[in-house]
Amino acid sequence: MKNLSCVIISDNNFAKVFNMEKRTERIGICGGTFDPIHNGHLIIAEEVREKFHLDKVLFIPSGMPPHKNLSGVTLPEYRYEMVCRAVSTNSHFEALDIEIKREGYTYTVDTLTALRQLLGEDTKLYYITGADVVLDLMTWKRFEEVFKLCEFIAVLRPGYKSEDFLERIEYLKLNYMAKINIAEASLIEISSTAIRDKVRRGCSVKYLVPENVEQYIAENDLYKV
Ligand code: ATP
Ligand code: MG
């Protein structure tokens, strides 16, 4: 016979069963084109996850930008599949297809609103971005709403906190109640652009992307032209 107490304690709904206050979940969000996802993205996400005690990090590849014929961005299905493969070895990481399932380009504000509905008000959302992206936040669609929906984690190299950068963050905090955390982390010099370029030139991308992504790129002849 099953030991019932063990069954209950190992149940995910433990808190509910015992009517206890559930701890607020802390979810990280990594958005990007991910064309392709690379080890730079994964290293940062893992480092931030630990530092900020995040329960999960969701990787959300963007949908097709407007004028997709002109953009040269790889079809969403391929980019999503690479993200799925890349996150498959980390139980704290998850790939989400909510943006690629929508027609056209999806704005972060819509994604965050959808996540908020899905996860409820008790979940804390942390949007993880490179520091460069934080400087552009005021150009995002309905950015004031974005600031209400999530906190930001701006990742930058140790020692790169310039006066200018800190002033910009202070401005967003004071004027828009933005919550922006700074994470100093070991950024490595990888970009998707450089990876696409290497593949096109027939160079190796070993150790720049996970092995299963490297295989997928080769099997599907991505980035050859
Ligand atoms: P591309 O070269 O096509 O612009 P990318 O490598 O910059 O691609 P994106 O998909 O544009 O990747 O970026 C998604 C997110 O990852 C952004 O927040 C960006 O700041 C961050 N990011 C990009 N490269 C790195 C890296 N080497 N280390 C840490 N974060 C990165
Ligand atoms: Mg980029």
PDB file of C-alpha atoms and ligand atoms in Angstrom:
ATOM      1  CA  MET A   1       0.000   0.000   0.000  1.00  0.00           C
ATOM      2  CA  LYS A   2       1.171   3.513  -0.808  1.00  0.00           C
ATOM      3  CA  ASN A   3       2.310   5.657   2.043  1.00  0.00           C
ATOM      4  CA  LEU A   4      -0.209   8.500   1.772  1.00  0.00           C
ATOM      5  CA  SER A   5       1.810  11.118   3.627  1.00  0.00           C
ATOM      6  CA  CYS A   6       4.636  10.644   1.163  1.00  0.00           C
ATOM      7  CA  VAL A   7       2.255  10.952  -1.753  1.00  0.00           C
ATOM      8  CA  ILE A   8       0.881  14.237  -0.470  1.00  0.00           C
ATOM      9  CA  ILE A   9       4.239  15.758   0.396  1.00  0.00           C
ATOM     10  CA  SER A  10       5.695  14.958  -2.998  1.00  0.00           C
ATOM     11  CA  ASP A  11       2.653  16.453  -4.704  1.00  0.00           C
ATOM     12  CA  ASN A  12       3.107  19.810  -6.438  1.00  0.00           C
ATOM     13  CA  ASN A  13      -0.096  20.951  -4.844  1.00  0.00           C
ATOM     14  CA  PHE A  14       1.319  20.456  -1.381  1.00  0.00           C
ATOM     15  CA  ALA A  15       0.646  24.075  -0.423  1.00  0.00           C
ATOM     16  CA  LYS A  16      -2.933  23.892  -1.617  1.00  0.00           C
ATOM     17  CA  VAL A  17      -3.587  20.559   0.107  1.00  0.00           C
ATOM     18  CA  PHE A  18      -2.516  22.016   3.425  1.00  0.00           C
ATOM     19  CA  ASN A  19      -4.094  25.377   2.699  1.00  0.00           C
ATOM     20  CA  MET A  20      -0.756  27.093   3.166  1.00  0.00           C
ATOM     21  CA  GLU A  21       0.232  30.426   1.692  1.00  0.00           C
ATOM     22  CA  LYS A  22       1.889  29.603  -1.612  1.00  0.00           C
ATOM     23  CA  ARG A  23       5.300  31.205  -2.136  1.00  0.00           C
ATOM     24  CA  THR A  24       5.261  33.773  -4.909  1.00  0.00           C
ATOM     25  CA  GLU A  25       6.680  32.236  -8.046  1.00  0.00           C
ATOM     26  CA  ARG A  26       9.509  34.134  -9.692  1.00  0.00           C
ATOM     27  CA  ILE A  27       9.622  33.692 -13.430  1.00  0.00           C
ATOM     28  CA  GLY A  28      12.344  34.995 -15.724  1.00  0.00           C
ATOM     29  CA  ILE A  29      11.587  35.828 -19.328  1.00  0.00           C
ATOM     30  CA  CYS A  30      14.121  35.835 -22.139  1.00  0.00           C
ATOM     31  CA  GLY A  31      12.717  37.220 -25.355  1.00  0.00           C
ATOM     32  CA  GLY A  32      14.629  37.424 -28.581  1.00  0.00           C
ATOM     33  CA  THR A  33      14.766  36.553 -32.218  1.00  0.00           C
ATOM     34  CA  PHE A  34      16.944  33.569 -31.310  1.00  0.00           C
ATOM     35  CA  ASP A  35      18.123  33.164 -34.883  1.00  0.00           C
ATOM     36  CA  PRO A  36      19.718  30.985 -33.585  1.00  0.00           C
ATOM     37  CA  ILE A  37      19.732  30.738 -29.776  1.00  0.00           C
ATOM     38  CA  HIS A  38      23.357  30.508 -28.572  1.00  0.00           C
ATOM     39  CA  ASN A  39      25.368  29.751 -25.448  1.00  0.00           C
ATOM     40  CA  GLY A  40      25.587  33.475 -24.594  1.00  0.00           C
ATOM     41  CA  HIS A  41      21.811  33.515 -24.060  1.00  0.00           C
ATOM     42  CA  LEU A  42      21.877  30.295 -22.030  1.00  0.00           C
ATOM     43  CA  ILE A  43      24.813  31.240 -19.805  1.00  0.00           C
ATOM     44  CA  ILE A  44      23.254  34.574 -18.905  1.00  0.00           C
ATOM     45  CA  ALA A  45      19.841  33.039 -18.216  1.00  0.00           C
ATOM     46  CA  GLU A  46      21.353  30.439 -15.887  1.00  0.00           C
ATOM     47  CA  GLU A  47      23.482  32.987 -14.053  1.00  0.00           C
ATOM     48  CA  VAL A  48      20.527  35.334 -13.586  1.00  0.00           C
ATOM     49  CA  ARG A  49      18.267  32.478 -12.538  1.00  0.00           C
ATOM     50  CA  GLU A  50      20.615  31.630  -9.690  1.00  0.00           C
ATOM     51  CA  LYS A  51      21.334  35.200  -8.614  1.00  0.00           C
ATOM     52  CA  PHE A  52      17.679  36.225  -8.555  1.00  0.00           C
ATOM     53  CA  HIS A  53      16.361  32.907  -7.245  1.00  0.00           C
ATOM     54  CA  LEU A  54      14.063  32.429 -10.211  1.00  0.00           C
ATOM     55  CA  ASP A  55      11.945  29.299 -10.302  1.00  0.00           C
ATOM     56  CA  LYS A  56      11.927  29.154 -14.080  1.00  0.00           C
ATOM     57  CA  VAL A  57      13.173  30.999 -17.117  1.00  0.00           C
ATOM     58  CA  LEU A  58      10.898  31.102 -20.148  1.00  0.00           C
ATOM     59  CA  PHE A  59      12.506  31.531 -23.558  1.00  0.00           C
ATOM     60  CA  ILE A  60      10.114  33.193 -25.963  1.00  0.00           C
ATOM     61  CA  PRO A  61      11.214  33.455 -29.592  1.00  0.00           C
ATOM     62  CA  SER A  62       9.675  36.393 -31.414  1.00  0.00           C
ATOM     63  CA  GLY A  63       7.165  35.945 -34.201  1.00  0.00           C
ATOM     64  CA  MET A  64       7.797  37.136 -37.704  1.00  0.00           C
ATOM     65  CA  PRO A  65       8.649  40.812 -37.931  1.00  0.00           C
ATOM     66  CA  PRO A  66       6.593  42.925 -40.337  1.00  0.00           C
ATOM     67  CA  HIS A  67       7.897  42.754 -43.939  1.00  0.00           C
ATOM     68  CA  LYS A  68       9.204  39.269 -43.298  1.00  0.00           C
ATOM     69  CA  ASN A  69      10.336  38.855 -46.874  1.00  0.00           C
ATOM     70  CA  LEU A  70      12.702  41.737 -46.419  1.00  0.00           C
ATOM     71  CA  SER A  71      13.815  40.912 -42.894  1.00  0.00           C
ATOM     72  CA  GLY A  72      15.692  37.713 -43.726  1.00  0.00           C
ATOM     73  CA  VAL A  73      14.712  36.254 -40.345  1.00  0.00           C
ATOM     74  CA  THR A  74      14.457  32.443 -40.277  1.00  0.00           C
ATOM     75  CA  LEU A  75      10.927  31.022 -40.066  1.00  0.00           C
ATOM     76  CA  PRO A  76       9.609  30.933 -36.476  1.00  0.00           C
ATOM     77  CA  GLU A  77       9.131  27.151 -36.490  1.00  0.00           C
ATOM     78  CA  TYR A  78      12.858  26.597 -36.979  1.00  0.00           C
ATOM     79  CA  ARG A  79      13.871  29.198 -34.381  1.00  0.00           C
ATOM     80  CA  TYR A  80      11.404  27.753 -31.863  1.00  0.00           C
ATOM     81  CA  GLU A  81      12.646  24.203 -32.454  1.00  0.00           C
ATOM     82  CA  MET A  82      16.223  25.334 -31.795  1.00  0.00           C
ATOM     83  CA  VAL A  83      15.119  26.987 -28.550  1.00  0.00           C
ATOM     84  CA  CYS A  84      13.306  23.777 -27.513  1.00  0.00           C
ATOM     85  CA  ARG A  85      16.443  21.762 -28.127  1.00  0.00           C
ATOM     86  CA  ALA A  86      18.669  24.251 -26.344  1.00  0.00           C
ATOM     87  CA  VAL A  87      16.552  24.303 -23.170  1.00  0.00           C
ATOM     88  CA  SER A  88      15.908  20.555 -23.090  1.00  0.00           C
ATOM     89  CA  THR A  89      18.864  19.848 -20.767  1.00  0.00           C
ATOM     90  CA  ASN A  90      17.860  22.364 -18.070  1.00  0.00           C
ATOM     91  CA  SER A  91      14.781  21.576 -15.993  1.00  0.00           C
ATOM     92  CA  HIS A  92      14.478  25.262 -15.019  1.00  0.00           C
ATOM     93  CA  PHE A  93      14.257  26.411 -18.622  1.00  0.00           C
ATOM     94  CA  GLU A  94      11.202  26.265 -20.853  1.00  0.00           C
ATOM     95  CA  ALA A  95      10.472  27.270 -24.446  1.00  0.00           C
ATOM     96  CA  LEU A  96       7.225  29.107 -25.084  1.00  0.00           C
ATOM     97  CA  ASP A  97       5.605  29.498 -28.502  1.00  0.00           C
ATOM     98  CA  ILE A  98       3.077  32.219 -27.676  1.00  0.00           C
ATOM     99  CA  GLU A  99       4.723  34.820 -29.891  1.00  0.00           C
ATOM    100  CA  ILE A 100       5.375  32.602 -32.894  1.00  0.00           C
ATOM    101  CA  LYS A 101       1.767  31.390 -32.862  1.00  0.00           C
ATOM    102  CA  ARG A 102       0.467  34.911 -33.420  1.00  0.00           C
ATOM    103  CA  GLU A 103       0.124  36.478 -36.830  1.00  0.00           C
ATOM    104  CA  GLY A 104       2.838  39.008 -37.512  1.00  0.00           C
ATOM    105  CA  TYR A 105       4.979  40.708 -34.930  1.00  0.00           C
ATOM    106  CA  THR A 106       4.000  40.432 -31.259  1.00  0.00           C
ATOM    107  CA  TYR A 107       4.805  43.214 -28.853  1.00  0.00           C
ATOM    108  CA  THR A 108       6.249  42.464 -25.435  1.00  0.00           C
ATOM    109  CA  VAL A 109       3.343  44.220 -23.737  1.00  0.00           C
ATOM    110  CA  ASP A 110       0.909  41.704 -25.291  1.00  0.00           C
ATOM    111  CA  THR A 111       3.095  38.757 -24.317  1.00  0.00           C
ATOM    112  CA  LEU A 112       3.406  39.963 -20.731  1.00  0.00           C
ATOM    113  CA  THR A 113      -0.355  40.544 -20.513  1.00  0.00           C
ATOM    114  CA  ALA A 114      -0.972  37.002 -21.759  1.00  0.00           C
ATOM    115  CA  LEU A 115       1.551  35.586 -19.281  1.00  0.00           C
ATOM    116  CA  ARG A 116       0.006  37.544 -16.445  1.00  0.00           C
ATOM    117  CA  GLN A 117      -3.398  36.036 -17.292  1.00  0.00           C
ATOM    118  CA  LEU A 118      -1.887  32.578 -17.537  1.00  0.00           C
ATOM    119  CA  LEU A 119       0.173  32.707 -14.367  1.00  0.00           C
ATOM    120  CA  GLY A 120      -2.001  34.897 -12.163  1.00  0.00           C
ATOM    121  CA  GLU A 121      -1.315  38.034 -10.157  1.00  0.00           C
ATOM    122  CA  ASP A 122       0.848  36.300  -7.559  1.00  0.00           C
ATOM    123  CA  THR A 123       3.646  35.478  -9.971  1.00  0.00           C
ATOM    124  CA  LYS A 124       6.553  37.900 -10.277  1.00  0.00           C
ATOM    125  CA  LEU A 125       7.803  38.382 -13.804  1.00  0.00           C
ATOM    126  CA  TYR A 126      11.401  39.382 -14.526  1.00  0.00           C
ATOM    127  CA  TYR A 127      12.299  40.348 -18.056  1.00  0.00           C
ATOM    128  CA  ILE A 128      15.968  39.573 -18.675  1.00  0.00           C
ATOM    129  CA  THR A 129      17.749  41.678 -21.266  1.00  0.00           C
ATOM    130  CA  GLY A 130      21.158  42.922 -22.236  1.00  0.00           C
ATOM    131  CA  ALA A 131      21.930  46.387 -20.872  1.00  0.00           C
ATOM    132  CA  ASP A 132      21.785  47.821 -24.394  1.00  0.00           C
ATOM    133  CA  VAL A 133      18.119  46.876 -24.654  1.00  0.00           C
ATOM    134  CA  VAL A 134      17.259  48.664 -21.398  1.00  0.00           C
ATOM    135  CA  LEU A 135      18.403  51.948 -22.887  1.00  0.00           C
ATOM    136  CA  ASP A 136      15.761  51.557 -25.616  1.00  0.00           C
ATOM    137  CA  LEU A 137      12.841  50.676 -23.363  1.00  0.00           C
ATOM    138  CA  MET A 138      11.039  53.951 -23.990  1.00  0.00           C
ATOM    139  CA  THR A 139      10.691  53.022 -27.650  1.00  0.00           C
ATOM    140  CA  TRP A 140       8.727  49.869 -26.769  1.00  0.00           C
ATOM    141  CA  LYS A 141       5.010  49.833 -27.503  1.00  0.00           C
ATOM    142  CA  ARG A 142       3.022  50.902 -24.398  1.00  0.00           C
ATOM    143  CA  PHE A 143       6.207  50.835 -22.325  1.00  0.00           C
ATOM    144  CA  GLU A 144       4.493  52.340 -19.257  1.00  0.00           C
ATOM    145  CA  GLU A 145       2.230  49.299 -19.134  1.00  0.00           C
ATOM    146  CA  VAL A 146       5.249  47.046 -19.568  1.00  0.00           C
ATOM    147  CA  PHE A 147       6.794  48.582 -16.445  1.00  0.00           C
ATOM    148  CA  LYS A 148       3.668  47.689 -14.478  1.00  0.00           C
ATOM    149  CA  LEU A 149       3.660  44.112 -15.723  1.00  0.00           C
ATOM    150  CA  CYS A 150       7.240  43.110 -14.966  1.00  0.00           C
ATOM    151  CA  GLU A 151      10.569  44.014 -13.432  1.00  0.00           C
ATOM    152  CA  PHE A 152      13.641  44.160 -15.615  1.00  0.00           C
ATOM    153  CA  ILE A 153      16.987  42.513 -15.072  1.00  0.00           C
ATOM    154  CA  ALA A 154      19.600  44.347 -17.078  1.00  0.00           C
ATOM    155  CA  VAL A 155      22.691  42.259 -17.611  1.00  0.00           C
ATOM    156  CA  LEU A 156      26.024  43.896 -18.077  1.00  0.00           C
ATOM    157  CA  ARG A 157      29.679  43.104 -17.759  1.00  0.00           C
ATOM    158  CA  PRO A 158      31.317  43.746 -14.397  1.00  0.00           C
ATOM    159  CA  GLY A 159      32.704  47.270 -14.352  1.00  0.00           C
ATOM    160  CA  TYR A 160      30.515  48.494 -17.228  1.00  0.00           C
ATOM    161  CA  LYS A 161      28.103  50.524 -15.100  1.00  0.00           C
ATOM    162  CA  SER A 162      28.693  53.887 -16.752  1.00  0.00           C
ATOM    163  CA  GLU A 163      27.319  57.154 -15.320  1.00  0.00           C
ATOM    164  CA  ASP A 164      25.194  57.511 -18.421  1.00  0.00           C
ATOM    165  CA  PHE A 165      23.674  54.059 -18.021  1.00  0.00           C
ATOM    166  CA  LEU A 166      22.863  54.601 -14.338  1.00  0.00           C
ATOM    167  CA  GLU A 167      21.322  58.005 -15.093  1.00  0.00           C
ATOM    168  CA  ARG A 168      19.045  56.459 -17.729  1.00  0.00           C
ATOM    169  CA  ILE A 169      17.897  53.790 -15.302  1.00  0.00           C
ATOM    170  CA  GLU A 170      17.285  56.382 -12.589  1.00  0.00           C
ATOM    171  CA  TYR A 171      15.227  58.438 -15.055  1.00  0.00           C
ATOM    172  CA  LEU A 172      12.996  55.446 -15.880  1.00  0.00           C
ATOM    173  CA  LYS A 173      12.594  54.613 -12.196  1.00  0.00           C
ATOM    174  CA  LEU A 174      11.657  58.150 -11.183  1.00  0.00           C
ATOM    175  CA  ASN A 175       9.389  59.004 -14.095  1.00  0.00           C
ATOM    176  CA  TYR A 176       7.718  55.690 -14.850  1.00  0.00           C
ATOM    177  CA  MET A 177       8.114  53.679 -11.644  1.00  0.00           C
ATOM    178  CA  ALA A 178      10.131  51.176 -13.658  1.00  0.00           C
ATOM    179  CA  LYS A 179      11.778  48.445 -11.620  1.00  0.00           C
ATOM    180  CA  ILE A 180      15.150  47.742 -13.132  1.00  0.00           C
ATOM    181  CA  ASN A 181      17.655  45.446 -11.450  1.00  0.00           C
ATOM    182  CA  ILE A 182      21.247  45.339 -12.573  1.00  0.00           C
ATOM    183  CA  ALA A 183      23.004  41.998 -12.859  1.00  0.00           C
ATOM    184  CA  GLU A 184      26.703  41.967 -13.421  1.00  0.00           C
ATOM    185  CA  ALA A 185      27.448  38.776 -15.284  1.00  0.00           C
ATOM    186  CA  SER A 186      30.041  37.200 -17.484  1.00  0.00           C
ATOM    187  CA  LEU A 187      28.801  38.099 -20.957  1.00  0.00           C
ATOM    188  CA  ILE A 188      30.613  36.268 -23.690  1.00  0.00           C
ATOM    189  CA  GLU A 189      31.242  37.660 -27.133  1.00  0.00           C
ATOM    190  CA  ILE A 190      28.709  35.656 -29.123  1.00  0.00           C
ATOM    191  CA  SER A 191      25.917  36.951 -31.282  1.00  0.00           C
ATOM    192  CA  SER A 192      23.432  35.196 -33.511  1.00  0.00           C
ATOM    193  CA  THR A 193      24.649  37.422 -36.350  1.00  0.00           C
ATOM    194  CA  ALA A 194      28.205  36.111 -35.923  1.00  0.00           C
ATOM    195  CA  ILE A 195      26.942  32.512 -35.835  1.00  0.00           C
ATOM    196  CA  ARG A 196      24.905  32.935 -39.016  1.00  0.00           C
ATOM    197  CA  ASP A 197      27.930  34.466 -40.646  1.00  0.00           C
ATOM    198  CA  LYS A 198      30.190  31.603 -39.604  1.00  0.00           C
ATOM    199  CA  VAL A 199      27.772  28.971 -40.935  1.00  0.00           C
ATOM    200  CA  ARG A 200      27.491  30.848 -44.204  1.00  0.00           C
ATOM    201  CA  ARG A 201      31.276  30.816 -44.547  1.00  0.00           C
ATOM    202  CA  GLY A 202      31.416  27.103 -43.693  1.00  0.00           C
ATOM    203  CA  CYS A 203      33.116  27.719 -40.321  1.00  0.00           C
ATOM    204  CA  SER A 204      32.504  25.712 -37.161  1.00  0.00           C
ATOM    205  CA  VAL A 205      30.010  26.925 -34.545  1.00  0.00           C
ATOM    206  CA  LYS A 206      30.965  24.179 -32.097  1.00  0.00           C
ATOM    207  CA  TYR A 207      30.885  25.404 -28.454  1.00  0.00           C
ATOM    208  CA  LEU A 208      29.028  28.560 -29.498  1.00  0.00           C
ATOM    209  CA  VAL A 209      25.646  26.818 -29.634  1.00  0.00           C
ATOM    210  CA  PRO A 210      24.493  23.617 -27.893  1.00  0.00           C
ATOM    211  CA  GLU A 211      25.405  20.476 -29.803  1.00  0.00           C
ATOM    212  CA  ASN A 212      21.786  19.623 -30.627  1.00  0.00           C
ATOM    213  CA  VAL A 213      21.328  23.100 -32.118  1.00  0.00           C
ATOM    214  CA  GLU A 214      24.511  22.737 -34.135  1.00  0.00           C
ATOM    215  CA  GLN A 215      23.128  19.455 -35.520  1.00  0.00           C
ATOM    216  CA  TYR A 216      19.756  21.007 -36.302  1.00  0.00           C
ATOM    217  CA  ILE A 217      21.378  23.861 -38.220  1.00  0.00           C
ATOM    218  CA  ALA A 218      23.354  21.372 -40.314  1.00  0.00           C
ATOM    219  CA  GLU A 219      20.417  18.978 -40.893  1.00  0.00           C
ATOM    220  CA  ASN A 220      18.174  21.806 -42.078  1.00  0.00           C
ATOM    221  CA  ASP A 221      20.754  23.683 -44.099  1.00  0.00           C
ATOM    222  CA  LEU A 222      20.082  26.865 -42.159  1.00  0.00           C
ATOM    223  CA  TYR A 223      22.111  30.035 -42.749  1.00  0.00           C
ATOM    224  CA  LYS A 224      23.691  28.745 -45.943  1.00  0.00           C
ATOM    225  CA  VAL A 225      22.586  31.724 -48.053  1.00  0.00           C
TER     226      VAL A 225
HETATM  227  P1  ATP B   1      21.451  39.173 -33.397  1.00  0.00           P
HETATM  228  O1  ATP B   1      22.932  39.138 -33.610  1.00  0.00           O
HETATM  229  O2  ATP B   1      20.666  38.539 -34.510  1.00  0.00           O
HETATM  230  O3  ATP B   1      20.948  40.542 -33.014  1.00  0.00           O
HETATM  231  P2  ATP B   1      21.617  38.316 -30.640  1.00  0.00           P
HETATM  232  O4  ATP B   1      22.763  37.394 -30.413  1.00  0.00           O
HETATM  233  O5  ATP B   1      21.789  39.741 -30.208  1.00  0.00           O
HETATM  234  O6  ATP B   1      21.147  38.210 -32.153  1.00  0.00           O
HETATM  235  P3  ATP B   1      18.903  38.285 -29.858  1.00  0.00           P
HETATM  236  O7  ATP B   1      17.965  37.179 -30.181  1.00  0.00           O
HETATM  237  O8  ATP B   1      18.810  39.532 -30.656  1.00  0.00           O
HETATM  238  O9  ATP B   1      20.381  37.684 -29.948  1.00  0.00           O
HETATM  239  O10 ATP B   1      18.905  38.692 -28.331  1.00  0.00           O
HETATM  240  C1  ATP B   1      18.020  38.276 -27.369  1.00  0.00           C
HETATM  241  C2  ATP B   1      18.500  38.783 -26.013  1.00  0.00           C
HETATM  242  O11 ATP B   1      19.787  38.218 -25.699  1.00  0.00           O
HETATM  243  C3  ATP B   1      18.695  40.300 -25.905  1.00  0.00           C
HETATM  244  O12 ATP B   1      18.198  40.719 -24.646  1.00  0.00           O
HETATM  245  C4  ATP B   1      20.200  40.484 -25.982  1.00  0.00           C
HETATM  246  O13 ATP B   1      20.616  41.646 -25.265  1.00  0.00           O
HETATM  247  C5  ATP B   1      20.705  39.217 -25.297  1.00  0.00           C
HETATM  248  N1  ATP B   1      22.035  38.774 -25.781  1.00  0.00           N
HETATM  249  C6  ATP B   1      22.469  38.713 -27.025  1.00  0.00           C
HETATM  250  N2  ATP B   1      23.735  38.249 -27.107  1.00  0.00           N
HETATM  251  C7  ATP B   1      24.121  37.994 -25.849  1.00  0.00           C
HETATM  252  C8  ATP B   1      25.327  37.496 -25.222  1.00  0.00           C
HETATM  253  N3  ATP B   1      26.413  37.169 -25.931  1.00  0.00           N
HETATM  254  N4  ATP B   1      25.341  37.365 -23.886  1.00  0.00           N
HETATM  255  C9  ATP B   1      24.256  37.706 -23.172  1.00  0.00           C
HETATM  256  N5  ATP B   1      23.102  38.176 -23.663  1.00  0.00           N
HETATM  257  C10 ATP B   1      23.024  38.328 -24.987  1.00  0.00           C
HETATM  258 MG    MG B   2      20.617  41.409 -30.960  1.00  0.00          MG
END
